Coordinates of C-alpha atoms in Angstrom, one line a residue:
M1 CA 100.8 120.6 154.5
G2 CA 103.7 119.3 152.6
A3 CA 107.2 119.4 153.0
I4 CA 108.5 120.3 156.5
P5 CA 111.2 123.4 156.1
V6 CA 114.9 123.1 156.2
E7 CA 116.3 125.7 159.1
D8 CA 120.0 126.7 158.6
D9 CA 122.6 125.2 161.1
A10 CA 119.8 123.7 163.3
T11 CA 122.9 122.0 165.2
T12 CA 126.5 122.7 164.9
F13 CA 129.5 120.9 165.3
E14 CA 133.1 122.0 165.0
V15 CA 136.5 120.7 166.5
R16 CA 139.0 122.2 168.6
N17 CA 142.2 120.4 171.0
R18 CA 140.8 117.1 170.1
I19 CA 137.3 117.7 171.6
A20 CA 133.9 118.3 168.7
T21 CA 131.4 120.5 170.8
V22 CA 127.4 118.8 168.5
T23 CA 125.1 122.0 169.8
L24 CA 121.5 122.2 168.9
N25 CA 121.4 125.0 167.5
R26 CA 117.5 126.7 168.1
P27 CA 117.4 128.7 170.8
A28 CA 113.7 130.4 169.9
R29 CA 112.4 126.7 169.6
L30 CA 113.8 126.0 173.2
N31 CA 116.2 123.9 170.6
A32 CA 113.1 121.5 169.6
I33 CA 114.0 117.7 167.8
G34 CA 112.9 118.5 164.4
Q35 CA 113.5 115.6 161.7
Q36 CA 116.7 117.6 160.4
A37 CA 118.1 118.4 163.4
R38 CA 117.8 114.3 164.1
E39 CA 119.5 113.3 161.6
E40 CA 122.0 116.0 161.6
L41 CA 122.7 114.6 165.0
I42 CA 123.1 111.0 164.4
A43 CA 125.8 112.1 161.5
H44 CA 127.5 114.3 163.4
F45 CA 127.4 111.5 166.0
A46 CA 128.8 108.9 163.3
R47 CA 132.2 111.5 163.5
V48 CA 132.6 111.5 166.6
N49 CA 133.1 107.7 166.1
D50 CA 134.2 107.3 163.0
D51 CA 137.0 109.9 163.2
E52 CA 140.6 109.5 164.9
E53 CA 141.6 113.0 165.3
I54 CA 138.0 113.1 167.7
W55 CA 139.1 111.6 171.2
A56 CA 135.5 113.4 173.1
A57 CA 132.6 114.8 172.7
V58 CA 130.6 117.8 174.5
V59 CA 126.9 117.7 173.6
T60 CA 124.9 120.8 174.0
G61 CA 122.4 123.4 173.1
A62 CA 122.4 127.1 172.5
G63 CA 121.5 129.3 174.8
T64 CA 120.8 129.1 178.8
R65 CA 117.0 128.3 178.8
A66 CA 116.8 125.1 177.8
F67 CA 119.5 122.2 176.6
S68 CA 116.6 120.4 174.8
V69 CA 112.9 120.4 175.1
G70 CA 113.1 117.3 173.1
G71 CA 110.2 116.3 170.5
D72 CA 109.2 119.4 168.1
L73 CA 105.9 119.1 168.9
K74 CA 104.4 121.1 165.8
E75 CA 106.0 119.2 163.8
M76 CA 104.6 115.8 165.0
S77 CA 101.0 117.6 164.7
D78 CA 101.9 118.1 161.5
Y79 CA 102.9 114.7 161.3
G80 CA 100.2 113.0 162.8
R81 CA 97.9 114.9 160.3
E82 CA 99.5 113.8 157.9
R83 CA 99.4 110.2 158.7
T84 CA 97.0 107.6 160.7
S85 CA 100.0 106.5 163.2
F86 CA 102.9 107.4 164.2
P87 CA 106.1 105.2 164.0
V88 CA 106.9 102.0 165.5
P89 CA 108.3 103.1 169.0
M90 CA 112.9 103.5 168.9
G91 CA 112.0 102.8 165.0
G92 CA 114.3 104.6 162.2
T93 CA 116.3 107.4 162.9
Q94 CA 114.2 107.9 166.1
R95 CA 115.8 105.3 167.1
N96 CA 119.6 105.4 165.8
L97 CA 119.6 109.1 167.0
Y98 CA 120.1 107.7 171.1
E99 CA 121.5 105.1 170.5
S100 CA 124.1 106.5 168.2
L101 CA 125.4 108.6 171.0
L102 CA 125.5 106.1 173.1
E103 CA 127.8 104.1 171.1
V104 CA 130.2 106.3 170.4
Y105 CA 133.6 104.3 171.7
K106 CA 134.8 107.6 173.1
P107 CA 133.7 109.6 176.3
T108 CA 131.1 111.7 175.9
I109 CA 129.8 114.7 178.4
A110 CA 126.7 116.7 178.5
A111 CA 126.5 120.2 179.2
V112 CA 123.1 121.7 180.0
D113 CA 121.6 124.4 180.7
G114 CA 118.1 125.1 181.5
Y115 CA 115.8 122.3 180.5
A116 CA 116.1 118.8 179.9
I117 CA 112.9 117.4 179.2
A118 CA 111.4 114.4 176.6
G119 CA 113.7 113.5 173.6
G120 CA 116.3 116.5 175.2
F121 CA 116.6 114.4 178.6
E122 CA 117.1 111.2 176.9
L123 CA 119.9 112.7 174.8
A124 CA 121.3 113.7 178.4
M125 CA 120.8 110.0 179.5
A126 CA 122.8 109.4 176.5
C127 CA 125.8 110.8 177.4
D128 CA 128.4 109.3 179.5
L129 CA 128.4 112.2 181.7
R130 CA 126.4 114.8 182.5
V131 CA 127.6 118.6 184.2
A132 CA 124.2 120.9 184.5
G133 CA 123.9 124.5 185.6
R134 CA 122.3 124.2 188.8
G135 CA 119.2 125.7 187.8
S136 CA 118.2 123.6 184.7
Q137 CA 115.9 120.9 185.3
F138 CA 115.1 117.5 184.2
G139 CA 111.9 115.9 183.6
M140 CA 109.9 113.4 181.2
P141 CA 106.5 114.7 180.7
E142 CA 105.0 112.1 178.2
A143 CA 102.4 110.6 179.6
Q144 CA 100.7 114.4 180.2
R145 CA 101.6 114.5 176.2
G146 CA 99.7 110.9 175.9
L147 CA 103.1 110.3 174.3
G148 CA 105.3 107.4 175.1
A149 CA 109.9 107.8 176.5
N150 CA 111.2 104.2 174.9
F151 CA 114.8 105.1 175.6
A152 CA 113.7 106.6 179.1
S153 CA 111.9 103.2 180.4
V154 CA 114.9 101.0 179.8
V155 CA 117.3 103.9 180.4
L156 CA 116.8 106.0 183.2
P157 CA 116.2 103.1 185.7
R158 CA 119.5 101.6 185.0
L159 CA 120.4 105.1 185.8
V160 CA 118.9 105.9 189.0
P161 CA 117.5 104.2 191.3
R162 CA 114.2 102.4 190.0
G163 CA 111.5 103.7 191.6
I164 CA 112.6 107.5 190.9
A165 CA 113.5 106.8 187.5
L166 CA 109.4 105.2 187.8
E167 CA 108.1 108.3 189.6
L168 CA 109.3 111.0 187.1
L169 CA 108.1 109.1 184.1
Y170 CA 104.8 108.2 186.0
T171 CA 104.1 112.1 187.4
G172 CA 106.9 113.5 184.4
R173 CA 107.4 116.3 187.5
F174 CA 110.3 117.9 187.1
A175 CA 113.5 117.1 189.0
S176 CA 115.9 120.0 189.6
A177 CA 119.3 120.1 188.8
E178 CA 120.4 119.7 193.3
E179 CA 118.1 116.2 193.1
A180 CA 119.7 115.0 190.7
E181 CA 123.1 115.7 191.5
R182 CA 122.2 112.9 194.4
W183 CA 120.9 110.5 192.6
G184 CA 124.3 110.8 190.9
L185 CA 122.7 111.6 187.7
V186 CA 125.0 114.9 186.9
N187 CA 128.3 114.6 187.6
S188 CA 128.9 118.2 189.1
L189 CA 127.0 121.6 189.0
V190 CA 128.2 124.8 188.0
E191 CA 126.5 128.7 188.0
D192 CA 123.9 129.2 185.8
G193 CA 125.6 129.7 181.5
A194 CA 129.3 128.1 182.9
A195 CA 128.0 124.8 181.9
L196 CA 129.6 124.3 178.4
D197 CA 133.1 125.5 180.0
A198 CA 132.6 123.1 182.5
A199 CA 131.9 120.8 179.8
L200 CA 135.3 121.4 178.0
A201 CA 137.3 122.1 180.6
L202 CA 136.3 117.9 182.0
A203 CA 137.0 117.3 178.1
E204 CA 139.8 118.4 178.5
R205 CA 141.3 116.5 181.6
L206 CA 139.5 113.4 180.6
T207 CA 141.5 113.9 176.3
A208 CA 145.0 114.3 178.6
N209 CA 145.0 111.4 179.1
A210 CA 145.5 107.5 176.9
P211 CA 142.3 107.5 174.6
L212 CA 142.3 103.6 174.3
S213 CA 142.6 103.3 177.3
L214 CA 139.3 106.0 177.5
R215 CA 137.9 104.0 175.0
R216 CA 138.6 100.7 176.3
Y217 CA 136.7 101.5 179.5
K218 CA 134.1 102.9 176.9
H219 CA 133.5 99.6 175.3
M220 CA 133.7 97.2 178.9
A221 CA 131.7 99.7 180.9
T222 CA 128.5 99.7 177.7
K223 CA 129.2 96.2 176.9
G224 CA 129.2 94.2 180.6
W225 CA 126.4 96.7 181.4
E226 CA 123.8 93.8 182.3
L227 CA 126.1 90.5 182.3
P228 CA 126.6 88.7 186.1
V229 CA 130.1 90.3 186.7
S230 CA 131.6 86.7 186.5
A231 CA 130.9 87.4 182.8
A232 CA 132.3 91.3 182.0
L233 CA 135.5 90.1 183.7
R234 CA 136.0 87.8 180.6
L235 CA 134.8 90.5 177.9
D236 CA 137.7 92.0 175.6
A237 CA 135.5 94.6 173.9
G238 CA 137.2 97.6 172.5
P239 CA 141.1 98.6 171.3
N240 CA 143.4 96.1 174.5
P241 CA 146.1 99.3 175.5
Y242 CA 148.3 96.7 177.5
V243 CA 149.8 95.4 174.4
S244 CA 149.4 99.5 172.6
A245 CA 152.5 101.9 171.5
D246 CA 151.4 104.8 173.8
R247 CA 151.5 101.9 176.9
E248 CA 155.5 101.9 175.7
E249 CA 155.0 105.9 175.5
G250 CA 153.2 106.8 179.2
V251 CA 155.5 104.0 181.0
A252 CA 158.6 105.6 179.5
A253 CA 157.4 109.5 180.4
F254 CA 156.4 107.9 184.2
N255 CA 160.2 106.5 184.0
A256 CA 161.4 110.1 182.3
G257 CA 159.5 113.1 184.9
R258 CA 157.4 114.1 181.8
E259 CA 154.1 114.7 180.7
P260 CA 153.1 111.5 177.3
Q261 CA 152.3 112.8 174.0
W262 CA 149.5 110.1 173.5
A263 CA 149.5 108.8 169.8
G264 CA 145.9 106.7 169.8
R265 CA 148.1 103.5 168.8

């Protein structure tokens, strides 16, 4: 067997107008996520989280056939022949991939064209918002391959009604983009091939607002997810926009009838 071959640009990372675009760049493999892509994605999400010049991120897949079909089954098959067992579910870098995106404290948007299935669907779930082409499909077929879906098992029932989540997990069937929008899983539908442009336009709209306010929302929404309302209302998570220079700028700009110039502090 030997080592997994190193690819050039299994993913790409670009920043423009304070928006990072993270792209799975394996269109010939339907943007399957192998070890190299997984490790690169983890590094990209850490950069999004830590770089103060990045205010939002869009996650997408190269081409129009697939956002991502999830884990690279060929690589997984080779791994299985070399090892007697697979790692503990959600251990190591696999755990870090989805959680590192879920816990980015800035707005994240999935731009989905084509298939978002298995780990690719989970990657989209880990984003805050999802924009999808009308022909996109979403599914968790792991049970058809004798695999697990630990992240989806936990997160999907928090994004759609529990019965719908369990139906998708139990059957492995693919849901249409229209179904996903009806359930609230997809925020907006666009023409096929237009998801990335639409997601970037949405990101531009988000980043026109005060970045500390958005980060506060993200912290509060994430940390308060599992708390009773009374406890969540008493959280003090993330930056406090009420004591920021941007609050003063926002009020001054409103009174002067001009656009605010946010400093992010």
